[in-house]
Each structure stands twice: as C-alpha cells, then as structure tokens.
Amino acid sequence: MLESRTQISVRYAETDMMGIVYHGNYLPWFEVGRTTLLKECGLPYRELEARGYRLPVIEVGVKYFRPALYDDTLTVITRLTERPTLRIRLDYEVRRGEELLVTGFTTHAFINKQGEPVRPPPDFAARMRALFAAR
C-alpha cells in the first residue's frame, strides 16, 4: 500500500449558505491528493501527460460522515492499495484532526491522446511493481 497526506485549508468560497463545505468540493481535494501521491512515487502526472498518457476518472464514490467548515485545516489521505494494471483505483479519507469526515474512491483508466485504452507506460508499471514489492 502506498499512502500520501496532503493538508487543505477550507476557503470561504468552498462553503455553501449553511456554512459547510459544498459536497462537490471534495472531488478537487481528491485530485490534489492523487497528484501528490503520484509525485511522491516519482511519477508526476504532468510527466505522464507529456508522454501522451491520460488518466480519466471512470468511477467515483463519496460517503459523507461529518461536514467540513470554513477555515478548517483538513488532511486528505490518499491510498493506493492495489498495484495498478490497466486501471488504477485510489482511496481517500478527509480528516479534521483525528475526526473522519469523508471517505471516497476514484478509478481511472489509462488512455492515449486519442482516447483509446492503453497499457500504462512500462517504466510506470516497473516502478509500481518495485514500490509494492518493497512494502
């Protein structure tokens, strides 16, 4: 399992009229966690894109337990629990301190610039094998 932690400060614009974070704003935070995890693994998403690969979201799920509020400092925990093959699934937790607010997941497919499914780059697959073997 690979794990990354990212700090997020809730901005006023991310809240609704009730003073809580709008439910759709958690997905961009998942994206921040996802790109951080890939970068920490030595495989920045920008580099994958420059080489012609894309990772569109093909499935997403979110479960809300408690609301986040304006000016909260949150931690987005991103986990890659299975070695990616043609798809990659990431799991997320959003916490305020120790308090669990939200869980979620995203599943992505590897595609090329033309939108066709492809295998991940060989060096990406090798890096993932090495990282998972070391854990």
Tab-separated table of N, CA and C in Angstrom:
chain	number	residue	atom	x	y	z
A	1	MET	N	0.842	-1.183	0.000
A	1	MET	CA	0.000	0.000	0.000
A	1	MET	C	0.883	1.242	0.000
A	2	LEU	N	0.520	2.198	-0.800
A	2	LEU	CA	1.193	3.492	-0.822
A	2	LEU	C	0.240	4.519	-0.232
A	3	GLU	N	0.790	5.483	0.511
A	3	GLU	CA	-0.053	6.477	1.168
A	3	GLU	C	0.596	7.844	1.099
A	4	SER	N	-0.250	8.859	0.944
A	4	SER	CA	0.197	10.247	0.921
A	4	SER	C	-0.771	11.071	1.763
A	5	ARG	N	-0.252	12.117	2.395
A	5	ARG	CA	-1.085	13.025	3.193
A	5	ARG	C	-0.886	14.448	2.692
A	6	THR	N	-2.005	15.128	2.472
A	6	THR	CA	-1.989	16.490	1.946
A	6	THR	C	-2.853	17.372	2.838
A	7	GLN	N	-2.340	18.536	3.213
A	7	GLN	CA	-3.100	19.485	4.024
A	7	GLN	C	-3.911	20.413	3.117
A	8	ILE	N	-5.152	20.644	3.504
A	8	ILE	CA	-6.057	21.538	2.779
A	8	ILE	C	-6.636	22.520	3.790
A	9	SER	N	-6.641	23.808	3.455
A	9	SER	CA	-7.341	24.810	4.263
A	9	SER	C	-8.631	25.170	3.538
A	10	VAL	N	-9.753	25.041	4.222
A	10	VAL	CA	-11.044	25.315	3.600
A	10	VAL	C	-11.191	26.813	3.377
A	11	ARG	N	-11.422	27.184	2.128
A	11	ARG	CA	-11.637	28.586	1.770
A	11	ARG	C	-13.127	28.926	1.867
A	12	TYR	N	-13.413	30.182	2.099
A	12	TYR	CA	-14.799	30.629	2.229
A	12	TYR	C	-15.613	30.267	0.989
A	13	ALA	N	-15.013	30.419	-0.183
A	13	ALA	CA	-15.709	30.142	-1.444
A	13	ALA	C	-16.088	28.669	-1.600
A	14	GLU	N	-15.515	27.790	-0.791
A	14	GLU	CA	-15.820	26.360	-0.874
A	14	GLU	C	-17.011	25.960	0.001
A	15	THR	N	-17.574	26.936	0.721
A	15	THR	CA	-18.705	26.644	1.601
A	15	THR	C	-20.009	27.103	0.960
A	16	ASP	N	-21.118	26.554	1.471
A	16	ASP	CA	-22.431	26.927	0.952
A	16	ASP	C	-23.125	27.875	1.934
A	17	MET	N	-24.395	28.142	1.703
A	17	MET	CA	-25.135	29.078	2.549
A	17	MET	C	-25.286	28.582	3.984
A	18	MET	N	-25.088	27.288	4.199
A	18	MET	CA	-25.190	26.735	5.550
A	18	MET	C	-23.858	26.811	6.289
A	19	GLY	N	-22.819	27.331	5.603
A	19	GLY	CA	-21.509	27.460	6.230
A	19	GLY	C	-20.685	26.190	6.222
A	20	ILE	N	-21.139	25.197	5.449
A	20	ILE	CA	-20.374	23.954	5.362
A	20	ILE	C	-19.822	23.790	3.945
A	21	VAL	N	-18.822	22.945	3.821
A	21	VAL	CA	-18.221	22.712	2.514
A	21	VAL	C	-19.257	22.059	1.599
A	22	TYR	N	-19.425	22.647	0.422
A	22	TYR	CA	-20.318	22.105	-0.597
A	22	TYR	C	-19.835	20.712	-0.981
A	23	HIS	N	-20.756	19.768	-1.111
A	23	HIS	CA	-20.391	18.357	-1.302
A	23	HIS	C	-19.495	18.113	-2.516
A	24	GLY	N	-19.667	18.861	-3.583
A	24	GLY	CA	-18.855	18.670	-4.784
A	24	GLY	C	-17.415	19.123	-4.642
A	25	ASN	N	-17.113	19.899	-3.614
A	25	ASN	CA	-15.746	20.412	-3.457
A	25	ASN	C	-14.763	19.381	-2.912
A	26	TYR	N	-15.248	18.238	-2.493
A	26	TYR	CA	-14.324	17.200	-2.031
A	26	TYR	C	-13.576	16.555	-3.199
A	27	LEU	N	-14.203	16.504	-4.366
A	27	LEU	CA	-13.560	15.860	-5.518
A	27	LEU	C	-12.277	16.566	-5.956
A	28	PRO	N	-12.227	17.905	-6.011
A	28	PRO	CA	-10.939	18.549	-6.308
A	28	PRO	C	-9.877	18.252	-5.249
A	29	TRP	N	-10.293	18.069	-4.005
A	29	TRP	CA	-9.322	17.722	-2.961
A	29	TRP	C	-8.800	16.309	-3.172
A	30	PHE	N	-9.659	15.408	-3.655
A	30	PHE	CA	-9.179	14.070	-4.022
A	30	PHE	C	-8.120	14.191	-5.115
A	31	GLU	N	-8.365	15.076	-6.082
A	31	GLU	CA	-7.396	15.264	-7.168
A	31	GLU	C	-6.059	15.771	-6.634
A	32	VAL	N	-6.095	16.686	-5.690
A	32	VAL	CA	-4.861	17.182	-5.076
A	32	VAL	C	-4.117	16.023	-4.415
A	33	GLY	N	-4.842	15.199	-3.671
A	33	GLY	CA	-4.221	14.041	-3.028
A	33	GLY	C	-3.639	13.061	-4.033
A	34	ARG	N	-4.365	12.831	-5.110
A	34	ARG	CA	-3.931	11.894	-6.151
A	34	ARG	C	-2.651	12.370	-6.828
A	35	THR	N	-2.600	13.634	-7.216
A	35	THR	CA	-1.400	14.145	-7.888
A	35	THR	C	-0.216	14.183	-6.929
A	36	THR	N	-0.464	14.453	-5.657
A	36	THR	CA	0.610	14.432	-4.662
A	36	THR	C	1.168	13.026	-4.506
A	37	LEU	N	0.288	12.033	-4.421
A	37	LEU	CA	0.741	10.647	-4.273
A	37	LEU	C	1.601	10.231	-5.464
A	38	LEU	N	1.154	10.517	-6.673
A	38	LEU	CA	1.934	10.147	-7.859
A	38	LEU	C	3.288	10.848	-7.865
A	39	LYS	N	3.299	12.108	-7.486
A	39	LYS	CA	4.563	12.854	-7.442
A	39	LYS	C	5.507	12.253	-6.403
A	40	GLU	N	4.981	11.905	-5.234
A	40	GLU	CA	5.813	11.316	-4.182
A	40	GLU	C	6.345	9.937	-4.579
A	41	CYS	N	5.647	9.258	-5.486
A	41	CYS	CA	6.118	7.962	-6.001
A	41	CYS	C	7.154	8.150	-7.106
A	42	GLY	N	7.447	9.397	-7.459
A	42	GLY	CA	8.400	9.669	-8.525
A	42	GLY	C	7.788	9.588	-9.909
A	43	LEU	N	6.459	9.688	-9.986
A	43	LEU	CA	5.756	9.592	-11.266
A	43	LEU	C	4.753	10.732	-11.398
A	44	PRO	N	5.233	11.965	-11.544
A	44	PRO	CA	4.308	13.097	-11.607
A	44	PRO	C	3.319	12.967	-12.770
A	45	TYR	N	2.073	13.329	-12.504
A	45	TYR	CA	1.029	13.251	-13.523
A	45	TYR	C	1.389	14.105	-14.737
A	46	ARG	N	1.999	15.234	-14.502
A	46	ARG	CA	2.407	16.113	-15.603
A	46	ARG	C	3.327	15.370	-16.572
A	47	GLU	N	4.219	14.565	-16.024
A	47	GLU	CA	5.141	13.796	-16.862
A	47	GLU	C	4.387	12.746	-17.679
A	48	LEU	N	3.418	12.077	-17.048
A	48	LEU	CA	2.610	11.103	-17.783
A	48	LEU	C	1.873	11.778	-18.940
A	49	GLU	N	1.298	12.952	-18.686
A	49	GLU	CA	0.601	13.684	-19.743
A	49	GLU	C	1.548	14.100	-20.859
A	50	ALA	N	2.741	14.553	-20.501
A	50	ALA	CA	3.714	14.977	-21.512
A	50	ALA	C	4.095	13.818	-22.427
A	51	ARG	N	3.979	12.615	-21.914
A	51	ARG	CA	4.318	11.424	-22.701
A	51	ARG	C	3.107	10.855	-23.441
A	52	GLY	N	1.974	11.552	-23.362
A	52	GLY	CA	0.800	11.152	-24.136
A	52	GLY	C	-0.208	10.291	-23.408
A	53	TYR	N	-0.035	10.112	-22.117
A	53	TYR	CA	-0.969	9.293	-21.335
A	53	TYR	C	-1.957	10.190	-20.597
A	54	ARG	N	-3.164	9.685	-20.434
A	54	ARG	CA	-4.189	10.368	-19.654
A	54	ARG	C	-4.777	9.355	-18.671
A	55	LEU	N	-5.323	9.866	-17.577
A	55	LEU	CA	-5.951	9.010	-16.560
A	55	LEU	C	-7.333	9.560	-16.202
A	56	PRO	N	-8.307	9.468	-17.104
A	56	PRO	CA	-9.628	9.998	-16.774
A	56	PRO	C	-10.289	9.183	-15.663
A	57	VAL	N	-11.117	9.866	-14.904
A	57	VAL	CA	-11.912	9.199	-13.876
A	57	VAL	C	-13.024	8.424	-14.585
A	58	ILE	N	-13.138	7.133	-14.283
A	58	ILE	CA	-14.217	6.336	-14.866
A	58	ILE	C	-15.233	5.898	-13.810
A	59	GLU	N	-14.881	6.084	-12.544
A	59	GLU	CA	-15.816	5.778	-11.463
A	59	GLU	C	-15.397	6.577	-10.239
A	60	VAL	N	-16.391	7.054	-9.504
A	60	VAL	CA	-16.110	7.807	-8.283
A	60	VAL	C	-17.181	7.478	-7.248
A	61	GLY	N	-16.773	7.470	-5.993
A	61	GLY	CA	-17.723	7.274	-4.906
A	61	GLY	C	-17.312	8.122	-3.717
A	62	VAL	N	-18.300	8.671	-3.025
A	62	VAL	CA	-18.033	9.518	-1.858
A	62	VAL	C	-19.068	9.197	-0.783
A	63	LYS	N	-18.600	9.112	0.461
A	63	LYS	CA	-19.506	8.941	1.594
A	63	LYS	C	-19.188	10.032	2.614
A	64	TYR	N	-20.228	10.762	3.011
A	64	TYR	CA	-20.074	11.901	3.914
A	64	TYR	C	-20.517	11.508	5.324
A	65	PHE	N	-19.657	11.793	6.306
A	65	PHE	CA	-19.969	11.477	7.697
A	65	PHE	C	-20.224	12.731	8.529
A	66	ARG	N	-19.346	13.734	8.353
A	66	ARG	CA	-19.441	14.983	9.116
A	66	ARG	C	-19.049	16.123	8.187
A	67	PRO	N	-19.594	17.314	8.393
A	67	PRO	CA	-19.258	18.420	7.496
A	67	PRO	C	-17.920	19.078	7.838
A	68	ALA	N	-17.248	19.535	6.812
A	68	ALA	CA	-16.088	20.416	6.990
A	68	ALA	C	-16.610	21.850	6.952
A	69	LEU	N	-15.920	22.740	7.645
A	69	LEU	CA	-16.365	24.124	7.790
A	69	LEU	C	-15.291	25.092	7.300
A	70	TYR	N	-15.721	26.317	7.039
A	70	TYR	CA	-14.783	27.364	6.632
A	70	TYR	C	-13.621	27.455	7.620
A	71	ASP	N	-12.425	27.585	7.084
A	71	ASP	CA	-11.175	27.770	7.815
A	71	ASP	C	-10.683	26.512	8.529
A	72	ASP	N	-11.364	25.382	8.347
A	72	ASP	CA	-10.835	24.122	8.880
A	72	ASP	C	-9.529	23.785	8.173
A	73	THR	N	-8.632	23.166	8.895
A	73	THR	CA	-7.447	22.560	8.289
A	73	THR	C	-7.721	21.067	8.218
A	74	LEU	N	-7.714	20.560	7.006
A	74	LEU	CA	-8.056	19.165	6.761
A	74	LEU	C	-6.852	18.405	6.244
A	75	THR	N	-6.872	17.112	6.447
A	75	THR	CA	-5.862	16.230	5.869
A	75	THR	C	-6.560	15.294	4.900
A	76	VAL	N	-6.080	15.290	3.660
A	76	VAL	CA	-6.559	14.336	2.666
A	76	VAL	C	-5.548	13.196	2.640
A	77	ILE	N	-5.997	12.016	3.016
A	77	ILE	CA	-5.150	10.822	2.997
A	77	ILE	C	-5.517	10.044	1.738
A	78	THR	N	-4.528	9.817	0.903
A	78	THR	CA	-4.736	9.112	-0.360
A	78	THR	C	-3.979	7.802	-0.298
A	79	ARG	N	-4.658	6.719	-0.660
A	79	ARG	CA	-4.031	5.393	-0.605
A	79	ARG	C	-4.185	4.668	-1.934
A	80	LEU	N	-3.116	4.036	-2.319
A	80	LEU	CA	-3.114	3.126	-3.458
A	80	LEU	C	-2.876	1.750	-2.854
A	81	THR	N	-3.927	0.938	-2.781
A	81	THR	CA	-3.833	-0.333	-2.059
A	81	THR	C	-3.554	-1.521	-2.965
A	82	GLU	N	-3.781	-1.361	-4.262
A	82	GLU	CA	-3.524	-2.440	-5.216
A	82	GLU	C	-2.637	-1.921	-6.337
A	83	ARG	N	-1.738	-2.761	-6.784
A	83	ARG	CA	-0.848	-2.371	-7.879
A	83	ARG	C	-1.676	-2.132	-9.135
A	84	PRO	N	-1.505	-0.977	-9.777
A	84	PRO	CA	-2.282	-0.658	-10.977
A	84	PRO	C	-1.937	-1.575	-12.149
A	85	THR	N	-2.956	-1.853	-12.945
A	85	THR	CA	-2.749	-2.598	-14.187
A	85	THR	C	-3.273	-1.712	-15.315
A	86	LEU	N	-4.390	-2.061	-15.923
A	86	LEU	CA	-4.994	-1.194	-16.933
A	86	LEU	C	-5.773	-0.060	-16.287
A	87	ARG	N	-6.115	-0.263	-15.033
A	87	ARG	CA	-6.842	0.745	-14.259
A	87	ARG	C	-6.092	0.993	-12.965
A	88	ILE	N	-6.408	2.132	-12.383
A	88	ILE	CA	-5.799	2.478	-11.104
A	88	ILE	C	-6.914	2.998	-10.194
A	89	ARG	N	-6.999	2.442	-8.989
A	89	ARG	CA	-8.007	2.875	-8.022
A	89	ARG	C	-7.294	3.477	-6.820
A	90	LEU	N	-7.785	4.635	-6.404
A	90	LEU	CA	-7.253	5.303	-5.222
A	90	LEU	C	-8.376	5.489	-4.215
A	91	ASP	N	-8.030	5.328	-2.939
A	91	ASP	CA	-8.983	5.512	-1.850
A	91	ASP	C	-8.579	6.749	-1.061
A	92	TYR	N	-9.590	7.446	-0.543
A	92	TYR	CA	-9.352	8.724	0.130
A	92	TYR	C	-10.065	8.771	1.474
A	93	GLU	N	-9.454	9.488	2.397
A	93	GLU	CA	-10.096	9.899	3.646
A	93	GLU	C	-9.839	11.389	3.792
A	94	VAL	N	-10.843	12.110	4.244
A	94	VAL	CA	-10.663	13.514	4.604
A	94	VAL	C	-10.916	13.600	6.099
A	95	ARG	N	-9.925	14.135	6.815
A	95	ARG	CA	-9.998	14.206	8.273
A	95	ARG	C	-9.750	15.629	8.758
A	96	ARG	N	-10.392	15.956	9.867
A	96	ARG	CA	-10.107	17.177	10.624
A	96	ARG	C	-9.515	16.669	11.927
A	97	GLY	N	-8.188	16.754	12.019
A	97	GLY	CA	-7.512	16.109	13.139
A	97	GLY	C	-7.715	14.609	13.016
A	98	GLU	N	-8.213	13.991	14.076
A	98	GLU	CA	-8.486	12.551	14.054
A	98	GLU	C	-9.901	12.231	13.569
A	99	GLU	N	-10.725	13.254	13.410
A	99	GLU	CA	-12.135	13.050	13.069
A	99	GLU	C	-12.309	12.761	11.576
A	100	LEU	N	-12.914	11.634	11.258
A	100	LEU	CA	-13.169	11.253	9.874
A	100	LEU	C	-14.398	11.990	9.361
A	101	LEU	N	-14.222	12.744	8.268
A	101	LEU	CA	-15.326	13.499	7.684
A	101	LEU	C	-15.897	12.825	6.441
A	102	VAL	N	-15.012	12.350	5.582
A	102	VAL	CA	-15.426	11.830	4.275
A	102	VAL	C	-14.512	10.681	3.878
A	103	THR	N	-15.076	9.678	3.222
A	103	THR	CA	-14.274	8.663	2.540
A	103	THR	C	-14.698	8.660	1.077
A	104	GLY	N	-13.811	8.172	0.231
A	104	GLY	CA	-14.158	8.102	-1.179
A	104	GLY	C	-13.148	7.294	-1.958
A	105	PHE	N	-13.433	7.151	-3.237
A	105	PHE	CA	-12.509	6.466	-4.133
A	105	PHE	C	-12.676	7.021	-5.540
A	106	THR	N	-11.644	6.877	-6.331
A	106	THR	CA	-11.723	7.142	-7.766
A	106	THR	C	-11.044	5.988	-8.488
A	107	THR	N	-11.594	5.635	-9.634
A	107	THR	CA	-10.981	4.648	-10.509
A	107	THR	C	-10.685	5.344	-11.827
A	108	HIS	N	-9.495	5.096	-12.352
A	108	HIS	CA	-9.029	5.750	-13.580
A	108	HIS	C	-8.590	4.695	-14.582
A	109	ALA	N	-8.739	5.013	-15.859
A	109	ALA	CA	-8.246	4.144	-16.930
A	109	ALA	C	-7.088	4.849	-17.626
A	110	PHE	N	-6.131	4.080	-18.088
A	110	PHE	CA	-5.052	4.636	-18.900
A	110	PHE	C	-5.548	4.748	-20.335
A	111	ILE	N	-5.450	5.949	-20.913
A	111	ILE	CA	-5.795	6.151	-22.316
A	111	ILE	C	-4.703	6.992	-22.972
A	112	ASN	N	-4.694	6.994	-24.309
A	112	ASN	CA	-3.757	7.848	-25.038
A	112	ASN	C	-4.454	9.155	-25.416
A	113	LYS	N	-3.767	10.019	-26.159
A	113	LYS	CA	-4.329	11.323	-26.536
A	113	LYS	C	-5.584	11.195	-27.389
A	114	GLN	N	-5.723	10.072	-28.079
A	114	GLN	CA	-6.889	9.854	-28.929
A	114	GLN	C	-8.068	9.258	-28.149
A	115	GLY	N	-7.870	9.028	-26.858
A	115	GLY	CA	-8.932	8.492	-26.019
A	115	GLY	C	-9.065	6.984	-26.060
A	116	GLU	N	-8.066	6.310	-26.608
A	116	GLU	CA	-8.096	4.848	-26.701
A	116	GLU	C	-7.442	4.225	-25.471
A	117	PRO	N	-8.002	3.124	-24.960
A	117	PRO	CA	-7.385	2.449	-23.812
A	117	PRO	C	-5.990	1.934	-24.166
A	118	VAL	N	-5.069	2.105	-23.241
A	118	VAL	CA	-3.690	1.638	-23.427
A	118	VAL	C	-3.177	1.066	-22.109
A	119	ARG	N	-2.108	0.326	-22.219
A	119	ARG	CA	-1.421	-0.154	-21.016
A	119	ARG	C	-0.617	1.008	-20.438
A	120	PRO	N	-0.363	0.971	-19.123
A	120	PRO	CA	0.471	2.030	-18.545
A	120	PRO	C	1.876	1.964	-19.126
A	121	PRO	N	2.606	3.080	-19.077
A	121	PRO	CA	3.975	3.064	-19.583
A	121	PRO	C	4.796	2.000	-18.855
A	122	PRO	N	5.697	1.326	-19.566
A	122	PRO	CA	6.489	0.258	-18.945
A	122	PRO	C	7.242	0.709	-17.696
A	123	ASP	N	7.806	1.921	-17.707
A	123	ASP	CA	8.546	2.378	-16.528
A	123	ASP	C	7.603	2.638	-15.353
A	124	PHE	N	6.375	3.084	-15.634
A	124	PHE	CA	5.372	3.274	-14.586
A	124	PHE	C	5.031	1.922	-13.958
A	125	ALA	N	4.772	0.919	-14.808
A	125	ALA	CA	4.444	-0.422	-14.313
A	125	ALA	C	5.599	-0.995	-13.494
A	126	ALA	N	6.825	-0.804	-13.971
A	126	ALA	CA	8.001	-1.306	-13.242
A	126	ALA	C	8.146	-0.599	-11.898
A	127	ARG	N	7.928	0.708	-11.890
A	127	ARG	CA	8.030	1.480	-10.643
A	127	ARG	C	6.974	1.009	-9.634
A	128	MET	N	5.761	0.780	-10.104
A	128	MET	CA	4.697	0.301	-9.220
A	128	MET	C	5.027	-1.090	-8.678
A	129	ARG	N	5.535	-1.976	-9.532
A	129	ARG	CA	5.929	-3.314	-9.059
A	129	ARG	C	6.973	-3.195	-7.957
A	130	ALA	N	7.961	-2.325	-8.171
A	130	ALA	CA	9.032	-2.152	-7.183
A	130	ALA	C	8.496	-1.565	-5.880
A	131	LEU	N	7.638	-0.559	-5.973
A	131	LEU	CA	7.096	0.067	-4.764
A	131	LEU	C	6.229	-0.909	-3.972
A	132	PHE	N	5.431	-1.705	-4.658
A	132	PHE	CA	4.575	-2.662	-3.954
A	132	PHE	C	5.373	-3.834	-3.410
A	133	ALA	N	6.430	-4.233	-4.100
A	133	ALA	CA	7.279	-5.327	-3.610
A	133	ALA	C	8.029	-4.914	-2.347
A	134	ALA	N	8.364	-3.622	-2.239
A	134	ALA	CA	9.123	-3.119	-1.089
A	134	ALA	C	8.252	-2.988	0.157
A	135	ARG	N	6.951	-3.073	0.023
A	135	ARG	CA	6.053	-2.878	1.164
A	135	ARG	C	5.514	-4.167	1.657
